[in-house]
Amino acid sequence: MLRGAEVAVVAVDGDSGAVVGYITAIGDGVLTASIPLLEVLPAWQGRGIGSELVRRVLTELGPRYMVDIVCDDDIVSFYERLGFSPYQAMIRRDRQALTGEPQAAR
């Protein structure tokens, strides 16, 4: 998952060396990018790690016409503080894809 990303940034605990968070971005290398994953372990949340991961991935991406994030309603304000704006979008989720089971016919 990290290897397939255009940009991946990992947060590591300086004492234990354990990964405590990460962010990935996929894109076309020029105009667009999407941030599909930002994860910070619950015990490490509220320390600015997620914000710093977003800032670093945006720096690595450089100037882009659009950088999209899909998130749940309860974290919209987090991304707004980092300069993102709400936007109407459509998504499709297939939870079976996470288990490797074949997708049901539609």
PDB file of C-alpha atoms in Angstrom:
ATOM      1  CA  MET A   1       0.000   0.000   0.000  1.00  0.00           C
ATOM      2  CA  LEU A   2       2.778   2.439   0.879  1.00  0.00           C
ATOM      3  CA  ARG A   3       4.941   1.351  -2.064  1.00  0.00           C
ATOM      4  CA  GLY A   4       2.081   1.971  -4.511  1.00  0.00           C
ATOM      5  CA  ALA A   5       1.586   5.557  -3.401  1.00  0.00           C
ATOM      6  CA  GLU A   6       3.027   8.544  -5.216  1.00  0.00           C
ATOM      7  CA  VAL A   7       3.918   9.913  -1.780  1.00  0.00           C
ATOM      8  CA  ALA A   8       3.915   8.168   1.602  1.00  0.00           C
ATOM      9  CA  VAL A   9       4.952   9.750   4.883  1.00  0.00           C
ATOM     10  CA  VAL A  10       5.346   7.739   8.076  1.00  0.00           C
ATOM     11  CA  ALA A  11       5.392   9.018  11.682  1.00  0.00           C
ATOM     12  CA  VAL A  12       7.679   7.002  13.942  1.00  0.00           C
ATOM     13  CA  ASP A  13       8.003   7.105  17.733  1.00  0.00           C
ATOM     14  CA  GLY A  14      11.557   8.272  18.407  1.00  0.00           C
ATOM     15  CA  ASP A  15      11.949   6.058  21.472  1.00  0.00           C
ATOM     16  CA  SER A  16      10.576   2.717  20.323  1.00  0.00           C
ATOM     17  CA  GLY A  17      10.842   3.083  16.548  1.00  0.00           C
ATOM     18  CA  ALA A  18       7.201   2.034  16.228  1.00  0.00           C
ATOM     19  CA  VAL A  19       5.092   3.469  13.420  1.00  0.00           C
ATOM     20  CA  VAL A  20       2.387   5.638  15.025  1.00  0.00           C
ATOM     21  CA  GLY A  21       0.853   7.117  11.882  1.00  0.00           C
ATOM     22  CA  TYR A  22       1.068   7.404   8.131  1.00  0.00           C
ATOM     23  CA  ILE A  23      -0.433   9.159   5.132  1.00  0.00           C
ATOM     24  CA  THR A  24      -0.487   8.235   1.464  1.00  0.00           C
ATOM     25  CA  ALA A  25      -1.229  10.169  -1.708  1.00  0.00           C
ATOM     26  CA  ILE A  26      -1.833   8.904  -5.208  1.00  0.00           C
ATOM     27  CA  GLY A  27      -1.829  11.118  -8.233  1.00  0.00           C
ATOM     28  CA  ASP A  28      -0.830  11.793 -11.791  1.00  0.00           C
ATOM     29  CA  GLY A  29       2.413  13.540 -10.843  1.00  0.00           C
ATOM     30  CA  VAL A  30       1.316  16.864 -12.315  1.00  0.00           C
ATOM     31  CA  LEU A  31      -2.253  18.082 -11.872  1.00  0.00           C
ATOM     32  CA  THR A  32      -4.210  15.949  -9.426  1.00  0.00           C
ATOM     33  CA  ALA A  33      -3.769  13.873  -6.292  1.00  0.00           C
ATOM     34  CA  SER A  34      -5.917  12.112  -3.765  1.00  0.00           C
ATOM     35  CA  ILE A  35      -5.170  11.332  -0.136  1.00  0.00           C
ATOM     36  CA  PRO A  36      -6.891   8.011   0.481  1.00  0.00           C
ATOM     37  CA  LEU A  37      -5.375   7.252   3.879  1.00  0.00           C
ATOM     38  CA  LEU A  38      -4.371   9.196   6.951  1.00  0.00           C
ATOM     39  CA  GLU A  39      -4.069   7.046  10.033  1.00  0.00           C
ATOM     40  CA  VAL A  40      -2.739   7.871  13.490  1.00  0.00           C
ATOM     41  CA  LEU A  41      -2.918   5.349  16.318  1.00  0.00           C
ATOM     42  CA  PRO A  42      -5.596   6.370  18.844  1.00  0.00           C
ATOM     43  CA  ALA A  43      -3.064   6.755  21.695  1.00  0.00           C
ATOM     44  CA  TRP A  44      -1.131   9.255  19.548  1.00  0.00           C
ATOM     45  CA  GLN A  45      -4.066  11.344  18.319  1.00  0.00           C
ATOM     46  CA  GLY A  46      -4.441  14.928  19.498  1.00  0.00           C
ATOM     47  CA  ARG A  47      -0.690  15.604  19.384  1.00  0.00           C
ATOM     48  CA  GLY A  48      -0.562  17.282  15.959  1.00  0.00           C
ATOM     49  CA  ILE A  49       0.800  14.203  14.197  1.00  0.00           C
ATOM     50  CA  GLY A  50      -2.051  13.992  11.685  1.00  0.00           C
ATOM     51  CA  SER A  51      -1.769  17.694  10.865  1.00  0.00           C
ATOM     52  CA  GLU A  52       1.963  17.396  10.344  1.00  0.00           C
ATOM     53  CA  LEU A  53       1.530  14.338   8.116  1.00  0.00           C
ATOM     54  CA  VAL A  54      -0.940  16.266   5.938  1.00  0.00           C
ATOM     55  CA  ARG A  55       1.419  19.254   5.723  1.00  0.00           C
ATOM     56  CA  ARG A  56       4.332  17.027   4.742  1.00  0.00           C
ATOM     57  CA  VAL A  57       2.433  15.117   2.077  1.00  0.00           C
ATOM     58  CA  LEU A  58       1.186  18.391   0.573  1.00  0.00           C
ATOM     59  CA  THR A  59       4.761  19.703   0.510  1.00  0.00           C
ATOM     60  CA  GLU A  60       5.945  16.518  -1.204  1.00  0.00           C
ATOM     61  CA  LEU A  61       3.151  16.728  -3.776  1.00  0.00           C
ATOM     62  CA  GLY A  62       4.020  20.322  -4.625  1.00  0.00           C
ATOM     63  CA  PRO A  63       1.575  22.599  -6.405  1.00  0.00           C
ATOM     64  CA  ARG A  64      -1.426  20.719  -7.801  1.00  0.00           C
ATOM     65  CA  TYR A  65      -4.677  21.962  -9.246  1.00  0.00           C
ATOM     66  CA  MET A  66      -6.546  19.615  -6.924  1.00  0.00           C
ATOM     67  CA  VAL A  67      -5.839  17.418  -3.947  1.00  0.00           C
ATOM     68  CA  ASP A  68      -8.912  15.485  -2.864  1.00  0.00           C
ATOM     69  CA  ILE A  69      -9.750  13.813   0.431  1.00  0.00           C
ATOM     70  CA  VAL A  70     -12.848  11.805   1.249  1.00  0.00           C
ATOM     71  CA  CYS A  71     -13.644  11.812   4.963  1.00  0.00           C
ATOM     72  CA  ASP A  72     -16.420  11.229   7.435  1.00  0.00           C
ATOM     73  CA  ASP A  73     -18.477  14.196   8.622  1.00  0.00           C
ATOM     74  CA  ASP A  74     -16.945  14.182  12.088  1.00  0.00           C
ATOM     75  CA  ILE A  75     -13.461  15.067  10.778  1.00  0.00           C
ATOM     76  CA  VAL A  76     -14.383  17.689   8.156  1.00  0.00           C
ATOM     77  CA  SER A  77     -13.311  20.469  10.538  1.00  0.00           C
ATOM     78  CA  PHE A  78      -9.856  18.853  10.902  1.00  0.00           C
ATOM     79  CA  TYR A  79      -9.261  19.124   7.164  1.00  0.00           C
ATOM     80  CA  GLU A  80     -10.808  22.606   6.984  1.00  0.00           C
ATOM     81  CA  ARG A  81      -8.165  23.799   9.458  1.00  0.00           C
ATOM     82  CA  LEU A  82      -5.568  22.534   6.988  1.00  0.00           C
ATOM     83  CA  GLY A  83      -7.027  24.498   4.065  1.00  0.00           C
ATOM     84  CA  PHE A  84      -9.435  21.997   2.526  1.00  0.00           C
ATOM     85  CA  SER A  85     -13.030  22.891   1.626  1.00  0.00           C
ATOM     86  CA  PRO A  86     -16.145  20.692   1.667  1.00  0.00           C
ATOM     87  CA  TYR A  87     -17.226  19.572  -1.790  1.00  0.00           C
ATOM     88  CA  GLN A  88     -20.136  17.456  -3.010  1.00  0.00           C
ATOM     89  CA  ALA A  89     -18.912  14.029  -4.115  1.00  0.00           C
ATOM     90  CA  MET A  90     -20.109  10.500  -4.754  1.00  0.00           C
ATOM     91  CA  ILE A  91     -18.340   7.407  -3.463  1.00  0.00           C
ATOM     92  CA  ARG A  92     -18.739   3.658  -3.637  1.00  0.00           C
ATOM     93  CA  ARG A  93     -17.572   1.330  -0.879  1.00  0.00           C
ATOM     94  CA  ASP A  94     -17.211  -2.438  -1.235  1.00  0.00           C
ATOM     95  CA  ARG A  95     -16.335  -3.825   2.186  1.00  0.00           C
ATOM     96  CA  GLN A  96     -15.997  -7.325   0.704  1.00  0.00           C
ATOM     97  CA  ALA A  97     -12.929  -6.076  -1.167  1.00  0.00           C
ATOM     98  CA  LEU A  98     -11.220  -5.794   2.212  1.00  0.00           C
ATOM     99  CA  THR A  99     -11.721  -9.481   2.882  1.00  0.00           C
ATOM    100  CA  GLY A 100     -10.792 -10.715  -0.579  1.00  0.00           C
ATOM    101  CA  GLU A 101     -14.234 -12.243  -1.129  1.00  0.00           C
ATOM    102  CA  PRO A 102     -15.718 -11.965  -4.624  1.00  0.00           C
ATOM    103  CA  GLN A 103     -17.976  -8.983  -5.169  1.00  0.00           C
ATOM    104  CA  ALA A 104     -21.683  -9.768  -5.418  1.00  0.00           C
ATOM    105  CA  ALA A 105     -23.273  -9.299  -8.843  1.00  0.00           C
ATOM    106  CA  ARG A 106     -24.993  -5.976  -9.254  1.00  0.00           C
TER     107      ARG A 106
END
